[in-house]
Amino acid sequence: MGALLTTFLAVPTPSSAVAPSDVVASDWIGFGYNQTPQPPNGTTWTAADWNLMVSRTDYIKPGVVRVMFNLPWFWTSTGGYDFTNDAFLNAEKVIKHYVDEGIPVVSGLFGVDPLNYTDPGTATIEATLVKRLQVDGAAPKYWVGLNEPNVSTGPKSYTYPDWVTATTNLTTAFTTAGVSTSKTVISGADTAEAGISSYSGDLGHQTAKSCNSSCNSALVWKPAALKSFTTQVYAASATDTAVTFQTSSDGTTWKSLPVAAPTPVATVTGQNSGGMWQYTYTASGIANATYLRLSVASSNLDHTVGEMAIAGAGSTLNDPLNDLTQTQTTLNSGSWTNTDSWWLRSAQSGLLGASEAHFYDQELYGAAPAYVEPVMTRAVAQLRAATPDGTPVLLGETGMKAAQNADGSKNYDFALDTTQPLRMADLAVQEARAGVDGAAAWCLDGYASQTYCGMWGRGTEDPHTVSAHSTALRPWFYAWSLLSRYLPTGSTIHAPAEPTGVRVLAARLPTGAWTFVLVNRTADTQTVSLNEPTGTVTLDKYLYTSTSAPTVDADGFPTKVRTLTADFTGGHNVTVPGNSVIVFTNGS
């Protein structure tokens, strides 16, 4: 278990250098976006539409792009393969554009209906598609199989064993079809990790609703010799008394463990917009115990274990992402659901060349923005421990978890407003500091008319005015394009000290240039001391504030507001206005 707790601020530096303590041990690929490859107008790309897309994405300089296929674009159950129709050719053209630019592409299928995901024939169809793309010079770097197979509603309600079967089949099909795995690696599990939320990062251990009113539930851990623990439990009540703890020396005879009742802390997340209360239980000085049992009495409330940290002689356990360290289920006295993170389990499977999942920040549901970094840091550390060195850790989708309209549809109005650049820059900085290798924002320019999630839109509304269906660049293009452009592949990511409410990122670029990103989520001007071994450098300054329009050129692309010449070695103070994003860089 020690590997799960190892910090990944180790620094690969020459032996003659003093290793700075804030270097993040990632193999940085970069920020990018999800893009539909179908044109915004008509059935094929017009020169005008293509040139507009290329000019904007050339400015962004993405580190990674995700372009997914729909099955009918190249295959039908009645006609078999068709690699000549417009939809397939559009998708291939977009992917080849990025491949020719040296930008890695994540791809796969959005769905497999009417096929069965676990059928070997489905894997054969995928492998045939990938082989065709490789032959045509449009090879995706990462192939994820199926979009969000773990979602429990609709056609994507697969189990983890289903994923193992389908991915094993895909490995075989790749070999049979002659797919070059040096060009395209099987990745995934492309899961929706909504459970990595402000519930401390772990919604896997949750009482079964069918059992709530009729039986007790329990989880049991077996440390070598229990001395102390801290755990967080969430319940939909500010007066919950159902949780108790017991210890045992043999797993048979149990005795109650007195644990002080904690003060519940109100939380609001996308998992329960009505609110949950966090209870943090702690106990120490425990003796003669090799088992710990967390019990929930019969209750009409759902309880969730957010985190368990145990210390004892010869053992330490920290289990925020369901790393399968609990004891055998025969010791459980009741029934719990256990939706272990597919992201981690797939990383442990040995079936993947890259670890990839989806993560959406729940800020729009009231979650405190700063929860992302500690939760993601723990998740990435466990993924690193479960995979060979050099295995990429990617977020194939990231962004804000959209609130819902009254009819249940997602409301994307947040993508239009002036706060979105702050939210997305904040999220990006936290993810990079946590050690992910790359992240693709949802999304570039939208998908269906109701999915206007992009940095600009697809439609015929006034192109000079930001709206759901206008091609006008939206405010968050300013921040995300700068982060993608000036944090290029191969950068060394640094995580400097941060004042409360301010997110700070530094990066040494492959050219030797430097980029600093500062995001002030408070209303007041903040002073930040940046201490990095830059020597004297002259940096361009880009500034976005939520209360004024940023400085841009005729195309709407960011332009610098001034330059700063300074030596950050030993520390240099900069000021950051309230509710703003600043990027300092001498990158190109």
Coordinates of C-alpha atoms in Angstrom, one line a residue:
M1 CA 0.0 0.0 0.0
G2 CA 3.0 2.3 0.4
A3 CA 3.1 2.9 -3.3
L4 CA -0.4 4.4 -3.2
L5 CA 0.7 7.0 -0.8
T6 CA 4.0 8.0 -2.5
T7 CA 3.9 11.6 -3.5
F8 CA 4.6 12.3 -7.1
L9 CA 6.6 15.4 -6.7
A10 CA 9.8 13.6 -7.4
V11 CA 12.0 15.6 -9.7
P12 CA 13.9 14.3 -12.7
T13 CA 16.8 16.7 -12.8
P14 CA 20.5 16.5 -13.6
S15 CA 22.6 15.4 -10.6
S16 CA 24.4 18.8 -10.6
A17 CA 21.1 20.6 -10.0
V18 CA 19.2 21.2 -6.8
A19 CA 15.8 19.5 -7.4
P20 CA 12.9 21.9 -6.9
S21 CA 10.3 20.5 -4.7
D22 CA 7.3 21.5 -6.8
V23 CA 7.9 19.5 -10.0
V24 CA 4.9 17.2 -10.8
A25 CA 5.9 13.8 -12.1
S26 CA 3.8 13.7 -15.2
D27 CA 4.7 13.0 -18.8
W28 CA 2.9 16.1 -20.1
I29 CA 0.9 15.8 -23.3
G30 CA -1.2 18.9 -23.0
F31 CA -4.7 20.3 -23.0
G32 CA -7.0 20.0 -26.0
Y33 CA -10.7 19.4 -26.7
N34 CA -13.4 17.0 -28.0
Q35 CA -14.5 17.7 -31.6
T36 CA -17.3 16.4 -33.7
P37 CA -15.8 15.8 -37.1
Q38 CA -19.0 16.5 -39.0
P39 CA -19.3 20.0 -40.7
P40 CA -21.5 22.6 -39.1
N41 CA -23.4 23.0 -42.4
G42 CA -24.4 20.5 -45.0
T43 CA -23.0 17.0 -45.5
T44 CA -19.4 17.8 -46.4
W45 CA -16.9 20.4 -45.2
T46 CA -17.0 23.7 -47.2
A47 CA -13.8 25.6 -47.7
A48 CA -15.1 28.4 -45.5
D49 CA -16.1 26.1 -42.6
W50 CA -12.9 24.1 -42.8
N51 CA -10.6 27.2 -43.0
L52 CA -12.4 28.8 -40.0
M53 CA -12.0 25.6 -37.9
V54 CA -8.3 25.2 -38.9
S55 CA -7.4 28.8 -38.3
R56 CA -8.8 28.7 -34.8
T57 CA -7.5 25.3 -33.8
D58 CA -4.0 26.2 -35.3
Y59 CA -4.0 29.1 -32.8
I60 CA -5.0 26.7 -29.9
K61 CA -2.2 24.2 -30.7
P62 CA -3.9 21.4 -28.8
G63 CA -1.8 18.7 -27.1
V64 CA -4.6 16.1 -27.6
V65 CA -7.9 15.9 -29.5
R66 CA -10.7 13.4 -29.0
V67 CA -12.7 12.6 -32.2
M68 CA -15.3 9.8 -31.8
F69 CA -17.1 7.8 -34.4
N70 CA -20.8 6.8 -34.7
L71 CA -21.3 3.3 -36.0
P72 CA -23.6 4.3 -39.0
W73 CA -20.8 6.5 -40.4
F74 CA -19.0 3.5 -41.7
W75 CA -21.1 0.3 -41.0
T76 CA -24.7 -0.8 -41.1
S77 CA -26.2 -4.2 -40.1
T78 CA -27.7 -4.5 -43.6
G79 CA -24.9 -3.1 -45.8
G80 CA -21.7 -3.9 -43.9
Y81 CA -18.8 -1.5 -44.2
D82 CA -19.0 1.7 -46.2
F83 CA -15.8 3.8 -46.2
T84 CA -17.0 6.0 -49.0
N85 CA -19.9 7.9 -47.4
D86 CA -19.6 11.6 -46.5
A87 CA -19.8 11.0 -42.7
F88 CA -16.8 8.6 -42.7
L89 CA -14.7 10.8 -45.0
N90 CA -15.4 13.9 -42.9
A91 CA -14.2 12.1 -39.7
E92 CA -11.2 10.7 -41.4
K93 CA -10.3 14.1 -42.8
V94 CA -10.4 15.7 -39.4
I95 CA -8.4 13.0 -37.7
K96 CA -5.8 13.0 -40.5
H97 CA -5.5 16.8 -40.2
Y98 CA -4.4 16.4 -36.6
V99 CA -2.2 13.3 -37.3
D100 CA -0.4 15.3 -40.0
E101 CA 0.2 18.0 -37.4
G102 CA 1.7 15.5 -35.0
I103 CA -1.2 15.9 -32.5
P104 CA -2.3 12.6 -30.8
V105 CA -6.0 11.7 -31.3
V106 CA -8.2 9.8 -28.9
S107 CA -10.9 7.9 -30.8
G108 CA -13.5 5.1 -30.4
L109 CA -17.2 4.6 -30.8
F110 CA -20.0 6.6 -29.2
G111 CA -22.2 3.6 -29.2
V112 CA -22.5 0.0 -30.6
D113 CA -26.3 -0.4 -31.0
P114 CA -27.7 -2.6 -32.4
L115 CA -24.6 -4.7 -31.7
N116 CA -23.6 -6.4 -28.5
Y117 CA -20.5 -4.8 -26.9
T118 CA -19.2 -8.2 -25.7
D119 CA -19.6 -9.9 -29.1
P120 CA -16.3 -10.7 -30.8
G121 CA -17.9 -9.5 -34.1
T122 CA -18.2 -6.0 -32.6
A123 CA -14.5 -6.0 -31.8
T124 CA -13.8 -7.1 -35.4
I125 CA -15.8 -4.1 -36.7
E126 CA -13.8 -1.7 -34.6
A127 CA -10.5 -3.3 -35.6
T128 CA -11.4 -3.1 -39.3
L129 CA -12.1 0.6 -38.8
V130 CA -8.8 1.3 -37.0
K131 CA -6.9 -0.7 -39.7
R132 CA -8.6 1.4 -42.4
L133 CA -7.6 4.6 -40.7
Q134 CA -4.0 3.5 -40.3
V135 CA -3.8 2.6 -44.0
D136 CA -5.1 6.0 -44.9
G137 CA -2.6 7.8 -42.7
A138 CA -5.2 8.8 -40.1
A139 CA -4.3 6.5 -37.2
P140 CA -5.6 7.6 -33.8
K141 CA -3.0 7.3 -31.1
Y142 CA -5.5 6.0 -28.5
W143 CA -8.5 3.8 -29.2
V144 CA -11.0 3.6 -26.4
G145 CA -13.6 1.1 -27.7
L146 CA -16.8 2.5 -26.3
N147 CA -17.8 5.9 -24.8
E148 CA -18.7 5.7 -21.1
P149 CA -19.6 2.0 -20.9
N150 CA -20.2 2.2 -17.1
V151 CA -23.1 4.6 -17.3
S152 CA -26.0 2.8 -15.7
T153 CA -28.8 4.3 -17.8
G154 CA -29.8 3.6 -21.4
P155 CA -27.8 1.3 -23.7
K156 CA -24.5 1.8 -21.9
S157 CA -25.4 -0.1 -18.8
Y158 CA -22.5 -2.6 -19.0
T159 CA -20.7 -4.3 -16.2
Y160 CA -17.0 -4.2 -15.6
P161 CA -16.7 -7.9 -16.6
D162 CA -18.4 -6.9 -19.9
W163 CA -15.7 -4.3 -20.4
V164 CA -13.0 -6.9 -19.8
T165 CA -14.5 -9.3 -22.3
A166 CA -15.0 -6.6 -24.9
T167 CA -11.4 -5.3 -24.5
T168 CA -9.9 -8.8 -24.6
N169 CA -11.9 -9.4 -27.8
L170 CA -10.5 -6.1 -29.2
T171 CA -6.9 -7.1 -28.4
T172 CA -7.5 -10.3 -30.4
A173 CA -9.3 -8.4 -33.2
F174 CA -6.4 -5.9 -33.5
T175 CA -4.0 -8.8 -34.0
T176 CA -6.2 -10.5 -36.6
A177 CA -6.8 -7.3 -38.6
G178 CA -3.1 -6.4 -38.5
V179 CA -3.6 -3.2 -36.6
S180 CA -0.2 -1.7 -35.7
T181 CA -0.2 -1.2 -31.9
S182 CA 2.8 1.1 -32.3
K183 CA 0.5 3.5 -34.0
T184 CA -2.7 2.9 -32.1
V185 CA -2.9 1.6 -28.5
I186 CA -6.0 0.3 -26.7
S187 CA -6.9 2.8 -24.0
G188 CA -9.6 3.4 -21.5
A189 CA -11.8 2.5 -19.9
D190 CA -13.3 5.8 -21.2
T191 CA -15.6 5.7 -18.1
A192 CA -17.6 8.5 -16.6
E193 CA -16.0 9.1 -13.2
A194 CA -18.8 11.1 -11.6
G195 CA -18.0 9.3 -8.4
I196 CA -14.7 11.2 -8.2
S197 CA -16.6 14.1 -6.7
S198 CA -16.5 16.3 -3.7
Y199 CA -17.6 13.2 -1.7
S200 CA -13.8 12.9 -1.1
G201 CA -13.4 11.0 -4.3
D202 CA -15.1 7.7 -3.7
L203 CA -18.7 6.9 -4.1
G204 CA -18.1 3.2 -4.5
H205 CA -19.1 2.1 -1.0
Q206 CA -22.8 3.0 -0.8
T207 CA -25.6 1.3 1.1
A208 CA -28.0 -0.6 -1.1
K209 CA -31.3 1.2 -1.3
S210 CA -33.2 -2.1 -1.3
C211 CA -31.7 -2.9 2.0
N212 CA -31.9 0.4 3.8
S213 CA -35.1 -0.2 5.7
S214 CA -34.6 -3.9 6.5
C215 CA -31.1 -4.7 7.5
N216 CA -27.8 -3.4 8.7
S217 CA -24.8 -2.8 6.4
A218 CA -21.1 -3.0 7.1
L219 CA -17.7 -2.8 5.6
V220 CA -14.6 -4.5 7.1
W221 CA -10.9 -3.8 6.8
K222 CA -8.0 -5.9 8.1
P223 CA -4.9 -3.9 9.0
A224 CA -1.9 -5.7 10.5
A225 CA -2.5 -4.0 13.8
L226 CA -5.1 -1.3 14.0
K227 CA -3.9 1.9 15.9
S228 CA -6.0 4.7 14.4
F229 CA -8.3 5.7 11.6
T230 CA -10.1 8.6 10.0
T231 CA -13.1 8.1 7.7
Q232 CA -15.6 10.3 6.0
V233 CA -19.2 9.2 5.7
Y234 CA -22.0 11.1 3.9
A235 CA -25.7 10.9 4.8
A236 CA -28.7 12.9 3.7
S237 CA -29.3 14.1 7.2
A238 CA -27.7 16.6 9.6
T239 CA -28.8 14.4 12.6
D240 CA -27.6 11.0 11.5
T241 CA -26.8 8.4 14.2
A242 CA -26.8 5.2 12.2
V243 CA -23.0 4.9 11.9
T244 CA -21.1 2.9 14.5
F245 CA -17.7 1.1 14.6
Q246 CA -16.5 -2.2 16.0
T247 CA -13.1 -3.9 16.3
S248 CA -12.1 -7.5 16.5
S249 CA -8.9 -9.5 17.0
D250 CA -10.2 -12.6 15.1
G251 CA -13.0 -11.4 12.8
T252 CA -15.5 -13.4 14.8
T253 CA -15.9 -11.7 18.1
W254 CA -16.6 -7.9 17.9
K255 CA -16.7 -5.1 20.4
S256 CA -18.0 -1.6 20.1
L257 CA -15.4 1.1 19.6
P258 CA -16.3 4.5 21.2
V259 CA -15.9 7.2 18.6
A260 CA -16.8 10.8 19.2
A261 CA -19.8 12.1 17.2
P262 CA -18.5 14.5 14.6
T263 CA -20.0 17.8 13.6
P264 CA -21.8 17.3 10.3
V265 CA -20.7 19.6 7.5
A266 CA -23.2 20.5 4.8
T267 CA -22.2 19.7 1.2
V268 CA -23.9 20.1 -2.2
T269 CA -22.8 18.1 -5.2
G270 CA -24.2 16.9 -8.5
Q271 CA -24.8 13.5 -7.1
N272 CA -27.4 14.9 -4.7
S273 CA -28.4 18.5 -5.5
G274 CA -30.5 18.6 -2.4
G275 CA -27.4 18.3 -0.2
M276 CA -25.5 15.8 1.8
W277 CA -23.7 16.1 5.2
Q278 CA -20.2 15.0 5.7
Y279 CA -19.3 13.2 9.0
T280 CA -15.6 12.8 9.7
Y281 CA -15.0 10.1 12.3
T282 CA -11.6 9.8 14.0
A283 CA -10.2 7.4 16.6
S284 CA -6.7 6.7 17.9
G285 CA -5.0 4.7 20.6
I286 CA -6.7 1.5 19.5
A287 CA -5.2 -1.8 20.9
N288 CA -5.6 -5.5 20.3
A289 CA -7.5 -5.1 17.0
T290 CA -6.7 -6.5 13.6
Y291 CA -10.2 -5.9 12.1
L292 CA -12.2 -2.7 11.8
R293 CA -15.9 -2.7 11.0
L294 CA -17.9 0.3 9.9
S295 CA -21.6 -0.4 10.4
V296 CA -24.8 1.4 9.4
A297 CA -27.9 0.5 11.3
S298 CA -31.2 -0.1 9.4
S299 CA -32.0 3.3 8.0
N300 CA -34.1 4.9 5.3
L301 CA -31.1 7.1 4.5
D302 CA -28.5 6.3 1.9
H303 CA -25.0 6.4 3.3
T304 CA -21.7 6.8 1.4
V305 CA -18.2 6.1 2.6
G306 CA -16.1 8.8 1.0
E307 CA -12.7 7.9 2.4
M308 CA -11.1 5.5 4.8
A309 CA -7.5 6.1 6.1
I310 CA -6.1 3.5 8.5
A311 CA -2.8 3.4 10.4
G312 CA -1.4 0.5 12.3
A313 CA 1.8 -1.4 13.0
G314 CA 3.1 -2.6 9.7
S315 CA 0.3 -1.2 7.6
T316 CA -1.1 2.0 6.2
L317 CA -4.3 2.2 4.1
N318 CA -5.6 5.1 2.2
D319 CA -8.6 4.1 0.0
P320 CA -10.2 7.1 -1.8
L321 CA -10.6 5.3 -5.2
N322 CA -11.7 1.8 -4.3
D323 CA -8.3 0.1 -4.6
L324 CA -9.7 -3.2 -3.5
T325 CA -7.9 -3.3 -0.2
Q326 CA -10.9 -4.1 2.0
T327 CA -11.2 -7.6 3.4
Q328 CA -13.2 -10.5 1.9
T329 CA -17.0 -9.9 1.6
T330 CA -17.8 -12.8 3.9
L331 CA -17.0 -10.6 6.8
N332 CA -19.6 -8.0 5.8
S333 CA -22.8 -8.2 7.9
G334 CA -25.0 -6.5 5.4
S335 CA -25.4 -5.5 1.7
W336 CA -23.5 -2.6 0.1
T337 CA -23.4 -1.7 -3.5
N338 CA -19.8 -1.6 -4.7
T339 CA -19.3 0.2 -8.1
D340 CA -15.5 0.1 -7.9
S341 CA -13.9 2.6 -10.1
W342 CA -13.5 1.2 -13.6
W343 CA -10.7 3.7 -14.2
L344 CA -8.6 2.1 -11.5
R345 CA -9.7 -1.5 -12.2
S346 CA -9.0 -1.1 -15.9
A347 CA -5.6 0.3 -15.1
Q348 CA -4.9 -2.8 -13.0
S349 CA -6.1 -5.2 -15.8
G350 CA -3.0 -5.2 -17.9
L351 CA -5.2 -4.7 -21.0
L352 CA -4.4 -1.0 -21.7
G353 CA -1.7 1.1 -23.3
A354 CA -3.1 4.3 -21.7
S355 CA -5.3 5.0 -18.8
E356 CA -8.2 7.3 -19.8
A357 CA -11.5 8.4 -18.3
H358 CA -13.9 11.4 -18.1
F359 CA -14.1 13.9 -15.2
Y360 CA -16.5 16.7 -14.8
D361 CA -16.2 19.4 -12.1
Q362 CA -19.3 19.8 -10.0
E363 CA -18.9 23.5 -9.3
L364 CA -22.2 24.4 -10.9
Y365 CA -23.9 22.2 -8.3
G366 CA -22.3 24.1 -5.5
A367 CA -19.2 22.0 -4.9
A368 CA -16.2 24.1 -3.7
P369 CA -13.9 24.5 -6.7
A370 CA -10.8 23.5 -4.8
Y371 CA -11.9 19.9 -4.3
V372 CA -10.5 18.8 -7.6
E373 CA -6.8 18.8 -6.9
P374 CA -6.7 16.7 -3.8
V375 CA -9.2 14.2 -5.1
M376 CA -7.5 13.9 -8.5
T377 CA -4.0 13.7 -7.0
R378 CA -5.0 10.6 -5.0
A379 CA -6.7 9.1 -8.1
V380 CA -3.6 9.7 -10.3
A381 CA -1.2 8.3 -7.7
Q382 CA -3.2 5.0 -7.6
L383 CA -3.3 4.9 -11.3
R384 CA 0.5 5.4 -11.5
A385 CA 1.0 2.6 -9.0
A386 CA -1.2 0.2 -11.0
T387 CA 0.4 0.7 -14.4
P388 CA 3.9 0.4 -16.0
D389 CA 6.1 3.5 -15.9
G390 CA 5.3 5.8 -18.8
T391 CA 1.6 4.8 -19.2
P392 CA -0.3 8.0 -20.0
V393 CA -3.1 9.2 -17.7
L394 CA -5.6 11.1 -19.7
L395 CA -8.9 12.8 -19.2
G396 CA -10.7 12.1 -22.5
E397 CA -13.5 14.5 -21.4
T398 CA -13.3 17.3 -18.8
G399 CA -15.3 20.4 -18.0
M400 CA -18.2 21.5 -15.9
K401 CA -21.0 19.1 -15.0
A402 CA -24.0 20.8 -16.6
A403 CA -27.1 21.6 -14.6
Q404 CA -30.4 20.3 -15.8
N405 CA -33.4 22.0 -17.3
A406 CA -36.9 21.2 -16.0
D407 CA -37.4 18.6 -18.7
G408 CA -34.2 16.7 -17.7
S409 CA -32.0 18.0 -20.6
K410 CA -28.6 19.5 -19.9
N411 CA -28.4 23.3 -19.8
Y412 CA -25.3 24.6 -21.5
D413 CA -25.8 28.3 -20.9
F414 CA -22.8 28.3 -18.6
A415 CA -20.6 27.9 -21.7
L416 CA -21.6 31.3 -22.8
D417 CA -21.0 33.4 -19.7
T418 CA -18.0 35.4 -18.6
T419 CA -17.3 33.2 -15.5
Q420 CA -16.6 30.1 -17.6
P421 CA -13.0 31.1 -18.4
L422 CA -12.3 31.2 -14.6
R423 CA -13.9 27.9 -14.0
M424 CA -12.1 26.1 -16.9
A425 CA -8.7 27.6 -16.1
D426 CA -9.2 26.7 -12.4
L427 CA -10.1 23.1 -13.4
A428 CA -7.1 22.9 -15.8
V429 CA -4.6 24.1 -13.3
Q430 CA -5.8 21.7 -10.6
E431 CA -5.7 18.7 -13.0
A432 CA -2.2 19.6 -14.2
R433 CA -1.0 20.0 -10.6
A434 CA -2.6 16.6 -9.8
G435 CA -0.4 14.9 -12.3
V436 CA -2.6 14.0 -15.2
D437 CA -0.7 13.9 -18.6
G438 CA -3.4 15.5 -20.7
A439 CA -7.1 16.6 -20.7
A440 CA -9.5 17.2 -23.5
A441 CA -12.2 19.8 -22.8
W442 CA -15.8 19.2 -23.7
C443 CA -16.0 20.7 -26.3
L444 CA -14.7 22.6 -29.4
D445 CA -17.7 24.0 -31.1
G446 CA -20.7 21.9 -30.0
Y447 CA -22.5 18.8 -31.2
A448 CA -26.3 18.7 -31.6
S449 CA -28.2 22.0 -31.4
Q450 CA -29.0 21.4 -27.8
T451 CA -25.4 20.6 -26.9
Y452 CA -23.8 24.0 -27.4
C453 CA -20.9 23.2 -25.1
G454 CA -18.1 24.7 -27.2
M455 CA -15.6 27.6 -27.4
W456 CA -17.8 28.8 -30.2
G457 CA -21.1 27.5 -31.7
R458 CA -22.5 25.8 -34.8
G459 CA -25.3 27.8 -36.4
T460 CA -26.4 30.8 -38.3
E461 CA -27.1 33.3 -35.5
D462 CA -25.2 36.6 -35.5
P463 CA -21.5 35.7 -35.9
H464 CA -20.5 38.9 -34.1
T465 CA -22.5 38.1 -30.9
V466 CA -22.0 35.3 -28.5
S467 CA -25.0 33.0 -28.4
A468 CA -25.9 29.3 -28.4
H469 CA -25.8 29.0 -32.2
S470 CA -23.3 31.7 -33.2
T471 CA -19.8 31.1 -34.5
A472 CA -18.6 34.0 -32.3
L473 CA -15.8 33.1 -30.0
R474 CA -17.0 32.7 -26.5
P475 CA -15.1 34.0 -23.4
W476 CA -13.7 30.7 -22.4
F477 CA -11.8 30.4 -25.8
Y478 CA -9.5 33.1 -24.4
A479 CA -8.4 31.1 -21.4
W480 CA -8.4 27.6 -22.8
S481 CA -6.6 28.5 -26.0
L482 CA -3.8 30.1 -24.0
L483 CA -3.5 27.1 -21.7
S484 CA -3.3 24.7 -24.7
R485 CA -0.9 26.8 -26.7
Y486 CA 1.5 27.8 -23.9
L487 CA 1.6 24.5 -22.0
P488 CA 2.8 22.3 -25.0
T489 CA 3.7 18.6 -25.0
G490 CA 6.9 17.8 -23.2
S491 CA 6.7 20.7 -20.7
T492 CA 7.8 20.1 -17.1
I493 CA 4.9 21.0 -14.9
H494 CA 5.5 22.7 -11.5
A495 CA 3.0 23.2 -8.7
P496 CA 4.1 26.3 -6.8
A497 CA 2.7 27.3 -3.4
E498 CA -0.7 29.0 -3.6
P499 CA -2.5 31.6 -1.6
T500 CA -6.1 30.7 -0.5
G501 CA -8.5 31.1 -3.4
V502 CA -5.7 31.3 -6.0
R503 CA -4.6 28.5 -8.4
V504 CA -1.0 28.7 -9.5
L505 CA 0.8 26.6 -12.2
A506 CA 4.3 27.0 -13.7
A507 CA 5.9 25.1 -16.6
R508 CA 9.3 24.8 -18.1
L509 CA 8.7 24.4 -21.9
P510 CA 10.7 22.0 -24.0
T511 CA 12.4 25.0 -25.6
G512 CA 13.5 26.3 -22.2
A513 CA 10.9 29.0 -22.1
W514 CA 8.5 29.4 -19.1
T515 CA 4.8 29.7 -18.6
F516 CA 3.0 30.8 -15.4
V517 CA -0.8 30.5 -15.0
L518 CA -2.6 32.2 -12.1
V519 CA -6.3 32.0 -11.5
N520 CA -7.8 34.2 -8.8
R521 CA -11.2 32.9 -7.7
T522 CA -11.6 35.6 -5.1
A523 CA -13.1 39.1 -5.5
D524 CA -9.9 40.8 -4.2
T525 CA -6.6 41.5 -5.7
Q526 CA -4.0 38.9 -4.6
T527 CA -0.2 39.0 -4.4
V528 CA 1.5 35.7 -5.4
S529 CA 5.2 35.0 -4.9
L530 CA 6.5 32.9 -7.8
N531 CA 9.8 31.1 -7.1
E532 CA 11.2 29.2 -10.1
P533 CA 14.8 29.0 -11.5
T534 CA 14.1 31.1 -14.6
G535 CA 17.0 33.5 -14.6
T536 CA 16.1 36.9 -16.1
V537 CA 13.3 36.4 -18.6
T538 CA 10.9 38.7 -20.5
L539 CA 7.4 37.3 -20.4
D540 CA 4.3 38.4 -22.3
K541 CA 1.3 39.0 -20.0
Y542 CA -2.2 37.9 -21.0
L543 CA -5.1 39.0 -18.8
Y544 CA -8.7 37.9 -18.5
T545 CA -11.2 39.3 -16.0
S546 CA -14.8 38.4 -15.7
T547 CA -15.9 42.0 -15.7
S548 CA -14.2 43.4 -18.8
A549 CA -13.6 42.2 -22.4
P550 CA -10.0 40.9 -23.0
T551 CA -7.6 42.3 -25.5
V552 CA -7.8 40.4 -28.8
D553 CA -6.8 40.7 -32.4
A554 CA -9.0 41.0 -35.5
D555 CA -9.6 37.2 -35.4
G556 CA -10.6 37.3 -31.7
F557 CA -7.3 35.6 -30.6
P558 CA -5.7 36.8 -27.3
T559 CA -3.0 39.5 -27.5
K560 CA -0.7 40.5 -24.7
V561 CA -1.4 43.4 -22.5
R562 CA 2.2 44.1 -21.5
T563 CA 5.5 42.4 -20.9
L564 CA 7.3 41.6 -17.7
T565 CA 11.0 41.3 -17.3
A566 CA 12.1 39.6 -14.0
D567 CA 14.1 36.9 -12.4
F568 CA 11.9 34.5 -10.5
T569 CA 14.8 32.6 -9.0
G570 CA 14.5 33.1 -5.3
G571 CA 11.0 34.6 -5.6
H572 CA 9.2 37.5 -7.4
N573 CA 5.9 38.9 -6.5
V574 CA 3.1 39.4 -9.0
T575 CA -0.4 40.8 -8.4
V576 CA -3.6 39.1 -9.7
P577 CA -6.8 41.0 -9.9
G578 CA -10.0 39.5 -8.4
N579 CA -11.9 37.0 -10.6
S580 CA -9.2 36.9 -13.2
V581 CA -6.8 34.6 -15.2
I582 CA -3.3 35.7 -15.9
V583 CA -0.8 33.9 -18.2
F584 CA 2.8 35.0 -18.3
T585 CA 4.9 33.3 -21.0
N586 CA 7.8 33.6 -23.4
G587 CA 6.7 30.6 -25.3
S588 CA 5.8 30.8 -29.0

